CSV table of C-alpha atoms and ligand atoms in Angstrom, one decimal:
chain,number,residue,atom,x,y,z
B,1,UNK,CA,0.0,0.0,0.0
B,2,UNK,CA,1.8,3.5,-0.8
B,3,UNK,CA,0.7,4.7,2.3
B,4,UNK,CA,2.5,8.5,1.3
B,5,UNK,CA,0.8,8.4,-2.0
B,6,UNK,CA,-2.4,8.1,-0.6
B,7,UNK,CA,-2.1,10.6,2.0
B,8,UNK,CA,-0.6,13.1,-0.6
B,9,UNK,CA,-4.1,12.3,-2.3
B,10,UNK,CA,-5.9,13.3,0.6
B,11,UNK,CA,-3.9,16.5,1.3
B,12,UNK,CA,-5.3,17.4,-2.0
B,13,UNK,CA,-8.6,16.8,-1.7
B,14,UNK,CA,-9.1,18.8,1.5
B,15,UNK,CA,-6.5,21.7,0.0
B,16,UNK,CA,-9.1,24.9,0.2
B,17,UNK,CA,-11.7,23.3,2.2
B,18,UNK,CA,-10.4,24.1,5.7
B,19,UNK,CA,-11.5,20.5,6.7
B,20,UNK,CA,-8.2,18.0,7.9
B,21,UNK,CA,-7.9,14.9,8.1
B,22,UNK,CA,-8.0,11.8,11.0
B,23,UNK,CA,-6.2,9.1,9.3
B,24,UNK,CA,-7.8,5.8,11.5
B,25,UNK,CA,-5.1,3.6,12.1
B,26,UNK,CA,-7.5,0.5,13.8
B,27,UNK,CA,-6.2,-3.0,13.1
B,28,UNK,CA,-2.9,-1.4,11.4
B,29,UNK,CA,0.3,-2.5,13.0
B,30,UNK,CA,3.1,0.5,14.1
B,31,UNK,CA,5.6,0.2,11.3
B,32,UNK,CA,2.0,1.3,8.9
B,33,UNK,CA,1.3,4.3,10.9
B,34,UNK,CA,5.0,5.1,11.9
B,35,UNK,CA,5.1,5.0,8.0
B,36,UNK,CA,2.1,7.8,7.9
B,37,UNK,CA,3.9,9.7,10.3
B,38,UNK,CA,6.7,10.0,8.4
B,39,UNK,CA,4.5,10.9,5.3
B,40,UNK,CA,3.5,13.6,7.3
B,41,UNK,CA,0.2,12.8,9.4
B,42,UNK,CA,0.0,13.4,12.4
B,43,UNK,CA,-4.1,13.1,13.9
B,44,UNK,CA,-4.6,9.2,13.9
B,45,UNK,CA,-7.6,7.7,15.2
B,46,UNK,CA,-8.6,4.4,16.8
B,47,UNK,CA,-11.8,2.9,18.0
B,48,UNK,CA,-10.6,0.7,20.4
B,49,UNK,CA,-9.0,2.0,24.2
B,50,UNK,CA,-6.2,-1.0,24.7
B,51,UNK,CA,-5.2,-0.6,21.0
B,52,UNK,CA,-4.4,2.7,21.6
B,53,UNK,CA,-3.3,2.5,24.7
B,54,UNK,CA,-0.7,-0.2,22.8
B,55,UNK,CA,0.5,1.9,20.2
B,56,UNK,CA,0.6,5.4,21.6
B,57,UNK,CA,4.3,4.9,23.6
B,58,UNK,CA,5.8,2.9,20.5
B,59,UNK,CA,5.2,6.3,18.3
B,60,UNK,CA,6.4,9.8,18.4
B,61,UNK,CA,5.0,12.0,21.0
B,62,UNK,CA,3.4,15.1,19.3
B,63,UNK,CA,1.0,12.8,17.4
B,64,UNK,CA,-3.0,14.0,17.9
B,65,UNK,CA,-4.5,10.6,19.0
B,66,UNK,CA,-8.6,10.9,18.5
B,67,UNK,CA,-10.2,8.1,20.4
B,68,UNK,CA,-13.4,7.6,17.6
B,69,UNK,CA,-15.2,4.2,18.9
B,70,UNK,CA,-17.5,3.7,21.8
B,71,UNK,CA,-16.3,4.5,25.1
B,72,UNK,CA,-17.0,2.7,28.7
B,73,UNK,CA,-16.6,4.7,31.4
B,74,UNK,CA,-14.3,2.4,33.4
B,75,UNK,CA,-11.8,3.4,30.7
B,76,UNK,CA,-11.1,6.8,30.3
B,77,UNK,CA,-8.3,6.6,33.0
B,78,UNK,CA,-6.1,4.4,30.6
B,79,UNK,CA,-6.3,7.6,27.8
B,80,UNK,CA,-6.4,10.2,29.8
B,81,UNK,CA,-2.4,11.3,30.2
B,82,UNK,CA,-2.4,11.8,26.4
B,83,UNK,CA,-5.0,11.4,23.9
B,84,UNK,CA,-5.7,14.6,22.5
B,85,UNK,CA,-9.5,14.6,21.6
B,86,UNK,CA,-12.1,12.1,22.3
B,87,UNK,CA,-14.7,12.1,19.4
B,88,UNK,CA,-17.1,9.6,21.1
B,89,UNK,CA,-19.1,11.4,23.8
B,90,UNK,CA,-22.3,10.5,24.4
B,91,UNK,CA,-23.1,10.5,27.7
B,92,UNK,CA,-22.6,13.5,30.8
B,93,UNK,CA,-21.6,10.2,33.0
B,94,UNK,CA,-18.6,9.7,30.7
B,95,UNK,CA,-17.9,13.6,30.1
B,96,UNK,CA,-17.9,13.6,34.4
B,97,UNK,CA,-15.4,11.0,34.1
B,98,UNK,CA,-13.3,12.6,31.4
B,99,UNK,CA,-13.9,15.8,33.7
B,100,UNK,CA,-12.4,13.5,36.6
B,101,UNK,CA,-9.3,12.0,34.8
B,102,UNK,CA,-7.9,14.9,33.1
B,103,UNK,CA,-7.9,16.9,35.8
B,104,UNK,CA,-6.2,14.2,37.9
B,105,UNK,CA,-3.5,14.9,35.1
B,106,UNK,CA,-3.7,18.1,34.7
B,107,UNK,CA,-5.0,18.3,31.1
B,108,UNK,CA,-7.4,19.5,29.0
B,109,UNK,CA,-9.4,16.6,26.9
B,110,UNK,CA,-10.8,17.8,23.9
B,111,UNK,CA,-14.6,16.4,23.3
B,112,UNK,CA,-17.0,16.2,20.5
B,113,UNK,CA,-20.9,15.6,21.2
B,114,UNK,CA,-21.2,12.0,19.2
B,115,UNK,CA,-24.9,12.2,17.7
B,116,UNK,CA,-26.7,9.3,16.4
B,117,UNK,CA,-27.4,10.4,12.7
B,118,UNK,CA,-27.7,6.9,11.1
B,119,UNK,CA,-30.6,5.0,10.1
B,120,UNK,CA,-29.2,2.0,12.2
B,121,UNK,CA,-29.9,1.2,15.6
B,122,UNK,CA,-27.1,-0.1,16.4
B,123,UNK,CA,-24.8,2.9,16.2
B,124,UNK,CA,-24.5,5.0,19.2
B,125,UNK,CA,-24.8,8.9,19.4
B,126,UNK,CA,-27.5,11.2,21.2
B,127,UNK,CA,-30.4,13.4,20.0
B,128,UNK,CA,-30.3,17.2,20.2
B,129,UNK,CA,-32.6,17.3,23.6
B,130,UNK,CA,-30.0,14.5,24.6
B,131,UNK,CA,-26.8,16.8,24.0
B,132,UNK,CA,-28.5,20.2,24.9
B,133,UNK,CA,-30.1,18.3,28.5
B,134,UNK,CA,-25.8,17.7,29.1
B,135,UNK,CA,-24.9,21.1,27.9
B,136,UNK,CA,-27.7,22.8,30.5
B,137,UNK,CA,-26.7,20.7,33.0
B,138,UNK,CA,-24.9,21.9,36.1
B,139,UNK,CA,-22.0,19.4,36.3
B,140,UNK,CA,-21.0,19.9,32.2
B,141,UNK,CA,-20.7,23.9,33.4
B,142,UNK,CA,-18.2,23.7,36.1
B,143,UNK,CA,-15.7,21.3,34.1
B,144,UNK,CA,-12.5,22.7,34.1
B,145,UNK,CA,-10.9,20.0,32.2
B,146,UNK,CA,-13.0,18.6,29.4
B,147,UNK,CA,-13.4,21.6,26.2
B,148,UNK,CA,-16.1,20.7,23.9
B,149,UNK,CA,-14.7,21.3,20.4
B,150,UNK,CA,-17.6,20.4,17.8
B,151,UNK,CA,-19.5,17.5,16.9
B,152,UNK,CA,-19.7,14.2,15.2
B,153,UNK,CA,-21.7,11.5,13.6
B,154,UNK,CA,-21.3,8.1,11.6
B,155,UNK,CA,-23.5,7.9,8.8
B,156,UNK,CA,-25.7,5.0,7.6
B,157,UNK,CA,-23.1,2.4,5.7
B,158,UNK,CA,-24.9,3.1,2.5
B,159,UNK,CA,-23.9,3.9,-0.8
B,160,UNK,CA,-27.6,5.8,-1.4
B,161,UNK,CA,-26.2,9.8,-1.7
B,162,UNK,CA,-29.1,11.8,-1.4
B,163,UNK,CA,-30.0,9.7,2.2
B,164,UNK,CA,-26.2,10.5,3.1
B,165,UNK,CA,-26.3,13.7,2.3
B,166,UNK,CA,-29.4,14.3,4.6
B,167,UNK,CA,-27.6,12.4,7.4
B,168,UNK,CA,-24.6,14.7,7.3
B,169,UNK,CA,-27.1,17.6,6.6
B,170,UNK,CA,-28.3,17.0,10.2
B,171,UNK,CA,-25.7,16.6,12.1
B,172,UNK,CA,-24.1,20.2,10.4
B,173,UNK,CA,-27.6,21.8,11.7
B,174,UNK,CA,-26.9,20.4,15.5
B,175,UNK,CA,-23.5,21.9,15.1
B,176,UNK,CA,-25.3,24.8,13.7
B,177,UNK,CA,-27.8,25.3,16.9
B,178,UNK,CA,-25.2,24.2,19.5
B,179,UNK,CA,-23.0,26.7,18.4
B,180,UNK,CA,-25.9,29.6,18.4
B,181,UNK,CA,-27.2,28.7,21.9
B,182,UNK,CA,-24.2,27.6,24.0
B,183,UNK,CA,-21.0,28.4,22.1
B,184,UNK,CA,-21.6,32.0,20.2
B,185,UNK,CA,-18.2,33.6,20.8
B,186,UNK,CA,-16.4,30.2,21.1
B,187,UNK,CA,-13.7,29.5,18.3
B,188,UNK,CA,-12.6,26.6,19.8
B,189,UNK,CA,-16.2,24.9,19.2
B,190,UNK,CA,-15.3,24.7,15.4
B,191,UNK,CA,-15.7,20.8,14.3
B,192,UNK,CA,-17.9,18.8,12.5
B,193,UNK,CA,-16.4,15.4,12.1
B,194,UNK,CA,-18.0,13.3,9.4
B,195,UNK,CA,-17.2,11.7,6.5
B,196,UNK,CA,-14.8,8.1,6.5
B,197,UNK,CA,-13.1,6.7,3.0
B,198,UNK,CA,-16.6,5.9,1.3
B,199,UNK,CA,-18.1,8.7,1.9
B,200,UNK,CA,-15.9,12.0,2.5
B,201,UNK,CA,-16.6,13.6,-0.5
B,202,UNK,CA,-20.1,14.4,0.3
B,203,UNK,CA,-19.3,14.8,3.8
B,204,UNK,CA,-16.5,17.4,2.8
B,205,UNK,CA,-19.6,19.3,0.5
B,206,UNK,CA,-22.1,19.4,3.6
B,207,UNK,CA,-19.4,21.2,5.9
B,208,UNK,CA,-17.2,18.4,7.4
B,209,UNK,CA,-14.1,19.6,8.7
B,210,UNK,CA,-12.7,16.0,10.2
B,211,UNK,CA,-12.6,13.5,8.0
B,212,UNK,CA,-11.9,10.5,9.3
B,213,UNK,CA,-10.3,7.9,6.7
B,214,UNK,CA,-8.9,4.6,7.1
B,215,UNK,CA,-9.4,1.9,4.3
B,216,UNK,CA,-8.7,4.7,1.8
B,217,UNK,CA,-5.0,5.2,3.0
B,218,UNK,CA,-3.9,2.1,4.9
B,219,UNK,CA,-6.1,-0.6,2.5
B,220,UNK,CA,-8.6,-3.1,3.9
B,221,UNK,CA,-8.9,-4.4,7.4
B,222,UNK,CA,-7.9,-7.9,8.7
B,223,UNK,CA,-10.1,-8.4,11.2
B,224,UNK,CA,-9.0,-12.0,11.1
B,225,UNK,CA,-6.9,-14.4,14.2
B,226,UNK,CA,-3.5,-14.4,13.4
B,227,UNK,CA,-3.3,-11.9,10.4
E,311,PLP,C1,-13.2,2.7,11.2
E,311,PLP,C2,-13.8,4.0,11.4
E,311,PLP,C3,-13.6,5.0,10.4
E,311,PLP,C4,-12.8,4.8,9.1
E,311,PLP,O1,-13.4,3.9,8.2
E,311,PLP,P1,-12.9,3.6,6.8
E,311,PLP,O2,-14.1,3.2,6.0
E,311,PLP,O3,-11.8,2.6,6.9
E,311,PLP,O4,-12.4,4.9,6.2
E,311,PLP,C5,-14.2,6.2,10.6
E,311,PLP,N1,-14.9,6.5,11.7
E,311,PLP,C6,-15.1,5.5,12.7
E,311,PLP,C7,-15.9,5.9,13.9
E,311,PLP,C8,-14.5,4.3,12.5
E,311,PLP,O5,-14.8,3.4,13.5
């Protein structure tokens, strides 16, 4: 895979759109995204805390880890001295614990609002009351530690356009309202992260500034035992 080649691609797709780019490393073994790195990239993302938690010391330091898949509360401590921004909140319980850890360390964890935008069940995310009931609530406004920096979503896995493009339509107008009614004058609360490798085109055309692509640059996933 020419791991450089493709990210060279990618810089020029998202040249003039302001939006960068999460290269999802999930699966991938160091020497691949030590090979990214030296491409140039330098926000990765994983889904998974103890693969993370694996990889992070074995690669340079000033790499922008983005923890993107579901997160149990009982793990945040493991992430907390160094991933940059977790894209996967969907819960005040977990933001209170991200509140709790990152203050234990001193930090600052970046957050986005994860909102459930696909047609399937299955994924997780909340609903607008959902994310503006955390955003009123007492305990989100004292937090010191946690700074909520946009918003993101995972779209149906479909290849139908038009029903994409509604999905990420929706999760740019919670962004939109958010950022009216609890972040006017915020800069920092500036992301909408949507859009992975079969899909960022259209998410980059409805206002995605994250894109967040794996299997484009790195090739296909061996999810298998003993890859
Ligand atoms: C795996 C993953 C991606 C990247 O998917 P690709 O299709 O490989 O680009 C993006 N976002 C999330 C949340 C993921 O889990």
């Amino acid at each position: 895979m020419p791991i450089a080649e493709n990210l060279r691609y990618f810089e020029s797709q998202l040249q003039g759109t302001g939006a960068r780019l999460v290269a999802v490393t999930k699966t991938h073994p160091v020497a691949l995204l030590q090979e990214a790195y030296d491409a140039g990239a330098r926000l990765f993302g994983e889904n998974k805390v103890q693969e993370l938690v694996a990889k992070q010391p074995e690669l340079p330091q000033d790499i922008e880890w983005h923890l993107i898949g579901h997160l149990q509360t009982n793990k945040v401590k493991y992430v907390a001295p160094f991933v940059h921004t977790i894209q996967s909140v969907d819960s005040l319980k977990l933001l209170q614990e991200i509140e709790k850890q990152a203050a234990k360390h001193g930090r600052v964890i970046q957050c986005l609002l994860q909102f459930h935008i696909a047609a399937e069940e299955t994924k997780f995310g909340l609903s607008l009351p959902e994310a503006e009931e955390i955003l009123q609530s007492e305990a989100y406004q004292a937090m010191r530690h946690v700074l909520i920096t946009g918003v993101m979503g995972v779209a149906t896995n479909t290849d139908d356009e038009p029903h994409l493009r509604r999905e990420f339509g929706e999760l740019r107008g919670y962004f939109e309202q958010l950022q009216a009614r609890y972040f006017a004058q915020q800069p920092a609360f500036r992301e909408i992260s949507m859009g992975m490798s079969s899909d960022y085109r259209l998410a980059l055309e409805e206002g995605s500034t994250l894109i967040r692509v794996g299997s484009a640059i790195f090739g296909a996933r061996n999810y298998g035992v003993a890859g």
